Short mmCIF file of C-alpha atoms in Angstrom, two decimals:
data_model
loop_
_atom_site.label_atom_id
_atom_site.label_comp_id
_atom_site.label_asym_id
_atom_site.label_seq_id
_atom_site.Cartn_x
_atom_site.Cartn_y
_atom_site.Cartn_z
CA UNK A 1 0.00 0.00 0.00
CA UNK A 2 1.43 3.64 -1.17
CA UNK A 3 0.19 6.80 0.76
CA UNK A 4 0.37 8.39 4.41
CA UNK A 5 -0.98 6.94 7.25
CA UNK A 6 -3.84 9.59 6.77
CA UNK A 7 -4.27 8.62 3.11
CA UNK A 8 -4.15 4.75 4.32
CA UNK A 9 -6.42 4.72 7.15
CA UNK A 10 -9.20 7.16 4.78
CA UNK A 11 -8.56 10.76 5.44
CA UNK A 12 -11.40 12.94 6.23
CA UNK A 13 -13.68 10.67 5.84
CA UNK A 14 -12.45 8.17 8.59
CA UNK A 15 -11.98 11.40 10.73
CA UNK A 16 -15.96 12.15 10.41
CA UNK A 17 -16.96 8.61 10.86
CA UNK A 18 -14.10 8.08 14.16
CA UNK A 19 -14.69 11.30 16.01
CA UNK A 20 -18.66 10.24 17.10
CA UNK A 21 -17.82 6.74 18.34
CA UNK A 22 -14.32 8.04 19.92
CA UNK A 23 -16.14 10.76 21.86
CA UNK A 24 -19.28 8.41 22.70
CA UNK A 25 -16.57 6.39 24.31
CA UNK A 26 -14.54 8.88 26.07
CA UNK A 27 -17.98 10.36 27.73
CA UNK A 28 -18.95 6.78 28.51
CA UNK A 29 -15.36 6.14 30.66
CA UNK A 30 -16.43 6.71 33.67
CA UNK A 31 -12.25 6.87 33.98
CA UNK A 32 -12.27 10.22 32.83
CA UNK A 33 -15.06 11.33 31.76
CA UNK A 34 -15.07 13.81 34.75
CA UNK A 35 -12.69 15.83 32.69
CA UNK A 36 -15.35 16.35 30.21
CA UNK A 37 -17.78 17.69 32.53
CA UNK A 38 -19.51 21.19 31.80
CA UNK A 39 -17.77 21.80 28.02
CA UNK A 40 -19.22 22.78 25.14
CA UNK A 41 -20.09 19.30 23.37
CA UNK A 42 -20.04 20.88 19.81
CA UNK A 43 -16.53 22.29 20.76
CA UNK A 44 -15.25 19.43 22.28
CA UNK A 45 -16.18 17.66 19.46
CA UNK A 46 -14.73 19.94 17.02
CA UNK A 47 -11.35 19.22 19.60
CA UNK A 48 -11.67 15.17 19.70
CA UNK A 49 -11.67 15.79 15.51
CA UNK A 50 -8.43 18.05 15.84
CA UNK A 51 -6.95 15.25 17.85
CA UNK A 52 -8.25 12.18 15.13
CA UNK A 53 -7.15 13.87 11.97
CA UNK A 54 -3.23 14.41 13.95
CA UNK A 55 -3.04 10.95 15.50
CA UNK A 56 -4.13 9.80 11.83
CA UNK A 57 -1.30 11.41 10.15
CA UNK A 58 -3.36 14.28 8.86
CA UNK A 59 -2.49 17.76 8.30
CA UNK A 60 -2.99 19.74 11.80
CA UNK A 61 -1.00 22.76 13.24
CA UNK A 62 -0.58 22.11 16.43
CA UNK A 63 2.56 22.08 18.53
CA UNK A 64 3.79 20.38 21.76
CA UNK A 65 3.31 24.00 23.62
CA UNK A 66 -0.11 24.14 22.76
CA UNK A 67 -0.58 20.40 23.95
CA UNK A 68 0.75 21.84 26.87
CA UNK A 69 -1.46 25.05 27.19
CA UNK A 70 -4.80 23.57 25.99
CA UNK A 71 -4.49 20.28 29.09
CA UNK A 72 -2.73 22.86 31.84
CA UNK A 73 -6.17 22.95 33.45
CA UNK A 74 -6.50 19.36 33.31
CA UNK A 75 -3.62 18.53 34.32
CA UNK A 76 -3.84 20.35 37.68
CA UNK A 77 -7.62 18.55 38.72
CA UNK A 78 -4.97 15.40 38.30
CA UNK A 79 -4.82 14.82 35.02
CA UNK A 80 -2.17 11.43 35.11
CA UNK A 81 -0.76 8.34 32.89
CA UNK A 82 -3.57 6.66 33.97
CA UNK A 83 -6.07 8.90 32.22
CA UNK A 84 -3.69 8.92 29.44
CA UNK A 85 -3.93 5.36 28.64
CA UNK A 86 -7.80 5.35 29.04
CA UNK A 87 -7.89 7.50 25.89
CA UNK A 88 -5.11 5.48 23.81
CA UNK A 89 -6.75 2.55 25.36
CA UNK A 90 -10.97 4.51 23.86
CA UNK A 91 -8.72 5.42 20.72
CA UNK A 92 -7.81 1.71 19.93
CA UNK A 93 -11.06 0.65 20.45
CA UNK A 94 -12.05 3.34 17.85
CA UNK A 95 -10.06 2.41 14.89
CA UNK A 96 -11.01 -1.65 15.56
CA UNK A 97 -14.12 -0.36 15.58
CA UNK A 98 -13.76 0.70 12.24
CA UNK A 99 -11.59 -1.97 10.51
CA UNK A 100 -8.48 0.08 10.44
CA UNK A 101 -5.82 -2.70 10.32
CA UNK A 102 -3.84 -3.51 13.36
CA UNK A 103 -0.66 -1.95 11.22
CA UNK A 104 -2.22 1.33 10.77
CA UNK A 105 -3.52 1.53 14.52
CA UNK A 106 0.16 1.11 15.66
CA UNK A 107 1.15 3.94 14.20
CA UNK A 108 -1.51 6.03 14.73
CA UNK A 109 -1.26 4.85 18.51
CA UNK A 110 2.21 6.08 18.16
CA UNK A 111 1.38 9.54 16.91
CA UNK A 112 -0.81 9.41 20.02
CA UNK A 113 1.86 8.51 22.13
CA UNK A 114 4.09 11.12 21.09
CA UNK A 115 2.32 13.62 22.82
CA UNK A 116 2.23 12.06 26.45
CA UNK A 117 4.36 13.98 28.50
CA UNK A 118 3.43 17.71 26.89
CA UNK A 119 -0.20 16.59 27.56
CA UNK A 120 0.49 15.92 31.41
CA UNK A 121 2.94 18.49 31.38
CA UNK A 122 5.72 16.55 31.97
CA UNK B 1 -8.72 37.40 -9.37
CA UNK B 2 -11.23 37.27 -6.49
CA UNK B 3 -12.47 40.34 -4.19
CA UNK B 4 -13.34 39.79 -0.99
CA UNK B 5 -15.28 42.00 0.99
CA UNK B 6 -14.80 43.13 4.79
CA UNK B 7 -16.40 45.73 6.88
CA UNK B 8 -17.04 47.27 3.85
CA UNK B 9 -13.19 46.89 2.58
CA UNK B 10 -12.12 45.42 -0.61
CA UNK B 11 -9.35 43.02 -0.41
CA UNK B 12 -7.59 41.39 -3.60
CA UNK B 13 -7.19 37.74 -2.78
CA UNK B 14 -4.31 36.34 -4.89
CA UNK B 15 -4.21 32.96 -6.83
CA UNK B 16 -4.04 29.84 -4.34
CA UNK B 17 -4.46 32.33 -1.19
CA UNK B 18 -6.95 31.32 1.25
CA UNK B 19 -9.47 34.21 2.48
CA UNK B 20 -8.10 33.75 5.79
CA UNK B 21 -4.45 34.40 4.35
CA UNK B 22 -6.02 37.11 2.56
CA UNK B 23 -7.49 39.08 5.39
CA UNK B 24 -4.78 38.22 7.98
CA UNK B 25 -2.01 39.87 5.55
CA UNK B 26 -4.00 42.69 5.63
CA UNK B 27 -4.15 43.05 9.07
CA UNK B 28 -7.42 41.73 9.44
CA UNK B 29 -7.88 39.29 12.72
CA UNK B 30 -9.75 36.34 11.85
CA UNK B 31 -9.69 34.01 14.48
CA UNK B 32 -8.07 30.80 13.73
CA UNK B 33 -6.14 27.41 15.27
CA UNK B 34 -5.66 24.89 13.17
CA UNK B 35 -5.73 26.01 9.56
CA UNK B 36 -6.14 22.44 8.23
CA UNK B 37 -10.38 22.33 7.80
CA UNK B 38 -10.84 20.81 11.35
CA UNK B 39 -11.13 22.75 14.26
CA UNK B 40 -13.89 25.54 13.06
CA UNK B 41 -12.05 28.59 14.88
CA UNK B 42 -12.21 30.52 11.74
CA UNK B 43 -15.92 30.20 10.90
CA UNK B 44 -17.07 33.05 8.46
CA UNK B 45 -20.33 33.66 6.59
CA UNK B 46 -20.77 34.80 3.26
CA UNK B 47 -23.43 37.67 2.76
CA UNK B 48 -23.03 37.54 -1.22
CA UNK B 49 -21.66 35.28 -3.34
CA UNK B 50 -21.02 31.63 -3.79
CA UNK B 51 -18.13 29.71 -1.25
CA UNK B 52 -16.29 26.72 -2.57
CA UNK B 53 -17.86 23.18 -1.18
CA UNK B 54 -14.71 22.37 -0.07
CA UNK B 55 -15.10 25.10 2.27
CA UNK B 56 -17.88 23.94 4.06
CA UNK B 57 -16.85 20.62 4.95
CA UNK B 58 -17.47 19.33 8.09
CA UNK B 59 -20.02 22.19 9.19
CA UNK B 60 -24.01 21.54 10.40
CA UNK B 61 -26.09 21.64 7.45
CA UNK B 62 -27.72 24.33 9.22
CA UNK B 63 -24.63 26.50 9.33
CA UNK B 64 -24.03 25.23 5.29
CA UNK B 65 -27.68 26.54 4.22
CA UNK B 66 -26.95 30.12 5.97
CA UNK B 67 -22.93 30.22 3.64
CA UNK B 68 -21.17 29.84 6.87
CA UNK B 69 -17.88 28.52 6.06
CA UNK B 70 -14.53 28.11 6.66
CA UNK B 71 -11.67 30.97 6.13
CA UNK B 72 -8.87 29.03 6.01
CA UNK B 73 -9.73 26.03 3.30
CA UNK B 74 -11.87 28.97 1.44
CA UNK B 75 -10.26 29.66 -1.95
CA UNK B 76 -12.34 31.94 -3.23
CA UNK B 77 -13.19 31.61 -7.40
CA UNK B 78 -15.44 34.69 -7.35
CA UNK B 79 -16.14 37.68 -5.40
CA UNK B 80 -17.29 37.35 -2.17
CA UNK B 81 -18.76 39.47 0.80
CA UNK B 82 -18.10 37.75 4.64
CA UNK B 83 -18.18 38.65 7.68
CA UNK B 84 -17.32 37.41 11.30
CA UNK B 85 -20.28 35.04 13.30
CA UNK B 86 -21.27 37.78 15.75
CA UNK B 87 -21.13 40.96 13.95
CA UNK B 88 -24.20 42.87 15.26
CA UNK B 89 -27.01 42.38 13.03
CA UNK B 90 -29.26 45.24 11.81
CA UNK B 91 -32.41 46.38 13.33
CA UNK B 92 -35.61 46.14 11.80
CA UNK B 93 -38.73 47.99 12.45
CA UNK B 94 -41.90 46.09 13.89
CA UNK B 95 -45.37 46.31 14.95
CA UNK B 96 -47.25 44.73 17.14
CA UNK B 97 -50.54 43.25 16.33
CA UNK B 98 -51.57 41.07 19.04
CA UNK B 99 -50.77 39.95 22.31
CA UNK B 100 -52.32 36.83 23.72
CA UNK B 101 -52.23 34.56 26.41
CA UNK B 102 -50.93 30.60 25.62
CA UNK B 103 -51.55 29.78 29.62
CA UNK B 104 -50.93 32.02 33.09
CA UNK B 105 -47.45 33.46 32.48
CA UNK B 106 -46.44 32.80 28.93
CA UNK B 107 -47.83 35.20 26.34
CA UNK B 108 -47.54 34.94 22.11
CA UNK B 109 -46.40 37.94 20.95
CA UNK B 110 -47.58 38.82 16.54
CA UNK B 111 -45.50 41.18 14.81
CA UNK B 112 -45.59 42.55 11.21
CA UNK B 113 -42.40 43.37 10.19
CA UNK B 114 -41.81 46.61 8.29
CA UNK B 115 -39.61 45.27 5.85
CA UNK B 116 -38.89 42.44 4.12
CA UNK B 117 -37.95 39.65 7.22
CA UNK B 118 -36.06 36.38 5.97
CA UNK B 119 -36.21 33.64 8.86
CA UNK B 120 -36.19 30.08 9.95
CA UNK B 121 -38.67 28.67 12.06
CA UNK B 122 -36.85 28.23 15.31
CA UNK B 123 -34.12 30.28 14.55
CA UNK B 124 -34.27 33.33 17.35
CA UNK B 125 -34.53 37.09 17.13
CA UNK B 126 -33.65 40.16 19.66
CA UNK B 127 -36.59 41.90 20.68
CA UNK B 128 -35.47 45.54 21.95
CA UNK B 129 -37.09 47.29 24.51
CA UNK B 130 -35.00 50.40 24.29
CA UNK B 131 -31.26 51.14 22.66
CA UNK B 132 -29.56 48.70 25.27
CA UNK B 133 -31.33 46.66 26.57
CA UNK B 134 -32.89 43.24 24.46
CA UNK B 135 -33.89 39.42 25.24
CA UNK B 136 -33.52 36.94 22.27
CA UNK B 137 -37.06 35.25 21.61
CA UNK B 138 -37.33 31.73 19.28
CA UNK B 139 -39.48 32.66 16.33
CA UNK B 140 -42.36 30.13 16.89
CA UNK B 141 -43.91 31.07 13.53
CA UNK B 142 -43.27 29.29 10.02
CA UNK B 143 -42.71 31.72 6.78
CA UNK B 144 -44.19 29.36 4.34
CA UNK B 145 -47.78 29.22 6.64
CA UNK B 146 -48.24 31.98 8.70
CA UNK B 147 -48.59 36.02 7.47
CA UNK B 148 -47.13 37.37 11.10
CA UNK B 149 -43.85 36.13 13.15
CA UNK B 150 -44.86 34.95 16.57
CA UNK B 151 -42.98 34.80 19.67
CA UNK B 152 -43.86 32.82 22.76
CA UNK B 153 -42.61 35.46 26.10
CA UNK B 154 -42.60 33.91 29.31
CA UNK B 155 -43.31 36.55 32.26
CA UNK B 156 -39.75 36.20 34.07
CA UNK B 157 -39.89 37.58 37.72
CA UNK B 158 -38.12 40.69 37.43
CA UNK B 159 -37.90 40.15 33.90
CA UNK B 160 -37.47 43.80 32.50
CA UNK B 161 -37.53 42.89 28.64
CA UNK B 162 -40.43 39.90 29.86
CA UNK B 163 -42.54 42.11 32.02
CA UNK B 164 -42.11 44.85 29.89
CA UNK B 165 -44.20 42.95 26.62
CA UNK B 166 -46.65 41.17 29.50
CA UNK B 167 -47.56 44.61 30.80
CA UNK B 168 -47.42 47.27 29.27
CA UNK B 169 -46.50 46.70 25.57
CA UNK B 170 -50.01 46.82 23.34
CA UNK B 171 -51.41 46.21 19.68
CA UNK B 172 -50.08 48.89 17.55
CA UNK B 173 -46.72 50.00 19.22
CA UNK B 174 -43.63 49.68 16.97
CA UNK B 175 -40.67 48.10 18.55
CA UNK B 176 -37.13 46.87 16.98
CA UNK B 177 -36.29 43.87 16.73
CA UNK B 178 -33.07 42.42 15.32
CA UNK B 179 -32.65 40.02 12.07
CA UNK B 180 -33.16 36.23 12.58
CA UNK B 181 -30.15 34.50 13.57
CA UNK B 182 -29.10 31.22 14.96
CA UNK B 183 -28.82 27.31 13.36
CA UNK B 184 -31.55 25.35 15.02
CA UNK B 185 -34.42 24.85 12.36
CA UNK B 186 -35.22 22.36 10.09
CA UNK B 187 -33.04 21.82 6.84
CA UNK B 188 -35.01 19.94 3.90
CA UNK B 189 -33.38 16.33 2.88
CA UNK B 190 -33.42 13.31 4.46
CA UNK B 191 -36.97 13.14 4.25
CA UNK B 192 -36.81 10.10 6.02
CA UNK B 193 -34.81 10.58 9.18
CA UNK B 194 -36.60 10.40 12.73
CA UNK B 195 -36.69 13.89 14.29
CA UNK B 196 -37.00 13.65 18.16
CA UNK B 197 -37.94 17.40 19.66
CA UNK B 198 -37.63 17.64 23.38
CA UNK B 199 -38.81 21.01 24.94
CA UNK B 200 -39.41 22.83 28.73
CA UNK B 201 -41.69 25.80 29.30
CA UNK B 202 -41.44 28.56 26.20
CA UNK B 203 -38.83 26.53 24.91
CA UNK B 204 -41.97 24.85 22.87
CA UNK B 205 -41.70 28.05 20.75
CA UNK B 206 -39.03 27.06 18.25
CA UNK B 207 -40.26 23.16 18.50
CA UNK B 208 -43.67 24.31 17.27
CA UNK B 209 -42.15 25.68 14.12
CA UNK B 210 -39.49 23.17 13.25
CA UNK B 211 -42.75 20.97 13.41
CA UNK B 212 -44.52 22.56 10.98
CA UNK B 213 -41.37 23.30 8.64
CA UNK B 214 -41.09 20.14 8.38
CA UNK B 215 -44.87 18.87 7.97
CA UNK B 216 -44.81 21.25 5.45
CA UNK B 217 -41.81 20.25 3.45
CA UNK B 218 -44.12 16.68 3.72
CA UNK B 219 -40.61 15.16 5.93
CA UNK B 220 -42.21 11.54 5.98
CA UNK B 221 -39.74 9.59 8.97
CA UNK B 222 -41.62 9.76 12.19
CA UNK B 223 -41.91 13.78 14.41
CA UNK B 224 -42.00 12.88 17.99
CA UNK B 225 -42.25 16.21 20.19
CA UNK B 226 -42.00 15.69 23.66
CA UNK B 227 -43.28 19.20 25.40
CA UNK B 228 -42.40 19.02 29.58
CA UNK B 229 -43.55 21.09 32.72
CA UNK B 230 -44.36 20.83 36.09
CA UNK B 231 -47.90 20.18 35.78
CA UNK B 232 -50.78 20.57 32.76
CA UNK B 233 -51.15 24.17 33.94
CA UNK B 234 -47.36 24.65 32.21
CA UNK B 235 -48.28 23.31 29.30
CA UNK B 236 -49.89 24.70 26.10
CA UNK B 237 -50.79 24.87 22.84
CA UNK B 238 -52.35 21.58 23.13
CA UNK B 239 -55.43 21.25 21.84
CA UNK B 240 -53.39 22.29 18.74
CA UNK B 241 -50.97 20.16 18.97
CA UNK B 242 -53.12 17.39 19.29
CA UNK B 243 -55.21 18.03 16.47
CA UNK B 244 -52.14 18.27 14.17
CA UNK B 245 -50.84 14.59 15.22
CA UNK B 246 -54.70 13.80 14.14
CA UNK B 247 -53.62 14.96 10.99
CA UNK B 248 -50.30 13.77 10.45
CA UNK B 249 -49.99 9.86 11.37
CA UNK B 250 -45.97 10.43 11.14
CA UNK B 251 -46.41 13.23 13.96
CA UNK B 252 -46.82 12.23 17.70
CA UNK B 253 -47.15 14.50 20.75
CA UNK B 254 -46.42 13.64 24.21
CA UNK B 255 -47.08 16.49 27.16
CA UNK B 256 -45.13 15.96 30.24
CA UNK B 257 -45.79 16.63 33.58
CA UNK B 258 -42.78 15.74 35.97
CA UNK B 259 -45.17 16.74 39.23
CA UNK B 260 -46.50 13.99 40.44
CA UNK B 261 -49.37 11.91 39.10
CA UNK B 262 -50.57 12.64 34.90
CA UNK B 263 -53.96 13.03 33.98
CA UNK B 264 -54.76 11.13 31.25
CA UNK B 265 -53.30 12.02 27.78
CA UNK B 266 -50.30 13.02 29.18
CA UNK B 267 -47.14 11.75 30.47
CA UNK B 268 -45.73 11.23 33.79
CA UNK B 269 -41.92 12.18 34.33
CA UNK B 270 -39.15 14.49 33.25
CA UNK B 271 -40.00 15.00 29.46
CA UNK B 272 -36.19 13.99 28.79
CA UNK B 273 -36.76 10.95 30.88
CA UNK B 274 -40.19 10.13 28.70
CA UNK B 275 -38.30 10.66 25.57
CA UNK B 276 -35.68 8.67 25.94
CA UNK B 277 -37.99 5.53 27.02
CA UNK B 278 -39.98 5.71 24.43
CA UNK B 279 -37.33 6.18 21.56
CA UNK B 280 -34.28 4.69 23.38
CA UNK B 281 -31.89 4.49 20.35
CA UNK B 282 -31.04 7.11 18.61
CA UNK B 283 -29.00 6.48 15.57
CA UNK B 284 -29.40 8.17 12.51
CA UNK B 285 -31.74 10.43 14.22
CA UNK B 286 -32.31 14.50 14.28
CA UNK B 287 -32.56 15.70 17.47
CA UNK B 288 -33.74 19.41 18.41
CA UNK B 289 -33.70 20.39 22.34
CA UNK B 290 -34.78 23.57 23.43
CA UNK B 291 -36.09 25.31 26.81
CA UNK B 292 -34.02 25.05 30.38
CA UNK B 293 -30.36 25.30 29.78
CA UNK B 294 -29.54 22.58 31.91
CA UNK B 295 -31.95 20.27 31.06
CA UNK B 296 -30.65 21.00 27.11
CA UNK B 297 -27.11 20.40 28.71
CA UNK B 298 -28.22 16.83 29.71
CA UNK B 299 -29.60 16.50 26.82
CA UNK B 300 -27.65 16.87 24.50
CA UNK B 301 -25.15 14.31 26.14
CA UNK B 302 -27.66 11.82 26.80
CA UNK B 303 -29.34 11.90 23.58
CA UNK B 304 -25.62 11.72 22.20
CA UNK B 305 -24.92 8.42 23.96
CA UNK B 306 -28.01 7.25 22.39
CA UNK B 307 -26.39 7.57 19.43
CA UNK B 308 -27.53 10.75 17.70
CA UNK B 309 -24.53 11.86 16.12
CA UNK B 310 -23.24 15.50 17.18
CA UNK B 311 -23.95 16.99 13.78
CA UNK B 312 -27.48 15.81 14.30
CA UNK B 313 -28.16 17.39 17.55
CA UNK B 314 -29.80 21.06 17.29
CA UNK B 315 -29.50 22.85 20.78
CA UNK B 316 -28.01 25.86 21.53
CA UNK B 317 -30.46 28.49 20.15
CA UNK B 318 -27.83 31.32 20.43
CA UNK B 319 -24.75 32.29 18.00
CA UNK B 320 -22.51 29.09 16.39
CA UNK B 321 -20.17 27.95 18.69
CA UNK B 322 -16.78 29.01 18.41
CA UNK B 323 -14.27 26.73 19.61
#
């Protein structure tokens, strides 16, 4: 297969179909779902998509400072590695979900990864 | 070469530039994050002329019908006039032609507009009651069947825009009111889709026209309106209401009332709680929730994790949200 990871795994399209069942399941995890409390759903949504189309390869703008900005609040109600892996743990379940191909959720789990410690502020 | 027009500025947008590019490098802030299609930050509407597709990706249908679109995957091909989400809108001229009572504290307010009034039924207006001071109503009317827009105004205690129209506003006064805004209201299309409407108190207002809208545009997939108060004495429109699920067999109505025991004909429990029994999965369904912000705020979340998807679900009746 030729391509990027984002052309591989179906670009916006996969984005669009991900971002409902990844957020159903974040909201669900009664692991962290506490950290969703009291936002904006059509915002947070529009974030959880931001996060999809990067972790899928896809074009995005964002750097590890702003990682680091947008989960500073988070990270001081306790944001921790534990919460971290619930949503690489939701994120996995995603893309099986949707018959990405265990290859192509590695390495989108590893674009996920990447951003651990500005997340938590580490 | 495309134009693109500002605040009344012209602004040459080159080959291959993007209208957010455009504006920025002149100095222009337009909001914006992720400049890849995704995040919405730099939501625009077009007031005249034609956006690319492309550029509307991703958005609510109802925010595609009104040209809202996106500034930074917007490559304009002709001219173009846009402006930011929450520039103030004009003010329009209107006169009052009746004022009656729907039940013991919530009045519906007719107006004749003095000019030519484009709206959406449940989209929302500002109703002035002097220079600076205004309350956003839901327009309960529908263009298409009804000559006057109508309003539904709850008496709030202390309310001064509320008590102001209950008591001493009268058929034949002029007041100014703003020009429709907002993106909950019915889009055409999917003809077949289940709509679920869930309303509190006045917030039966838009519900009652995004009915009709769609009754009218013959939308065949099942109209279930749930309408919820504390008891039958909350409630109204009714008798109406009833009589148009008569009519329609794809329409149903089901009035609430979370106090205690329900008479019968109506339904006993929080109207969210009723709603959600009745239709308890909600994929592939519209959903439009309007009335108590925090019983929208559940809402939307619950009706979410039935599976509506978040495109489908119509709440906030205020501005687009802006990340």
């Amino acid at each position: 297969m030729s391509g990027t990871l984002y052309e591989k795994i179906g670009g916006e399209a996969a984005v669009n179909a991900a971002v409902d069942i990844f957020y159903r399941k974040v909201l669900s995890d009664d692991r962290i779902n506490r950290f969703f409390e009291g936002v904006d759903m059509d915002r947070q949504a529009a974030k959880q998509k931001a996060f999809l189309t990067m972790a899928f390869g896809g074009p995005n703008n964002y750097t590890g400072e702003d990682m680091r900005r947008g989960h500073a609040h988070l990270v001081a109600k306790g944001l921790n590695d534990a919460h971290f892996d619930a949503v690489m743990e939701n994120l996995g379940a995603t893309l099986t979900e949707l018959n990405v191909p265990a290859e192509l959720i590695a390495q989108a789990a590893a674009i996920a990864e990447s951003t651990r410690n500005d997340v938590l502020g580490k | 070469m495309a134009i693109i027009t500002f605040e009344g500025q012209a602004y040459e947008c080159k080959e291959n530039e993007t209208v957010l590019d455009c504006l920025n490098a002149h100095g222009v802030p337009v909001p914006s994050s992720c400049k890849a299609g995704v995040c919405q930050t730099c939501l625009m509407r077009a007031m005249k002329g034609e956006v690319p597709e492309e550029s509307q990706k991703g958005l609510k249908s109802t925010l595609v019908e009104q040209n809202y679109f996106l500034a930074c995957s917007c490559q304009p091909v002709e001219d173009i006039e846009v402006s930011l989400p929450e520039t103030e809108v004009g003010k329009i001229p209107a006169t009052v032609i009746g004022i009656e009572p729907l039940n013991s504290d919530i009045v519906c307010v007719r107006l004749y507009p003095g000019r030519d009034f484009e709206y959406r039924a449940g989209q929302y207006i500002n109703f002035f009651k002097d220079e600076s001071v205004s309350r956003s109503y839901s327009l309960a009317s529908v263009a298409g069947l009804d000559d006057c827009i109508k309003l539904h105004v709850r008496k709030i205690p202390q309310g001064r825009v509320s008590t102001w129209i209950h008591e001493s506003l009268f058929p034949g006064d002029t007041v100014e009111i703003s020009e429709a805004a907002g993106d909950c209201f019915y889009v055409p299309g999917n003809p077949e889709q289940g709509l679920l409407l869930v309303g509190t108190g006045s917030g039966l207002a838009p519900l009652y026209g995004i009915v009709r809208d769609a009754l009218m545009a013959g939308h065949a997939g099942p109209i279930r309106l749930y309408h919820g108060s504390l008891n039958v004495e909350g409630l109204y429109l009714i008798s109406e209401l009833r009589q148009l699920a008569r009519e329609y067999d794809n329409f149903s109505y089901i009035p609430c009332v979370s106090g205690g025991e329900a008479p019968d004909g109506f339904a006993a429990g929080i109207v969210l709680d009723v709603a959600l029994k009745e239709t308890p999965k909600l994929s592939g369904w519209r959903v439009y929730l309007c009335g108590n912000p925090d019983m929208v705020n559940a809402a939307r979340k619950k009706t979410f994790l039935a599976g509506a998807s978040m495109k489908d679900i119509y709440a906030d009746p205020f501005v687009p949200s802006r990340p």
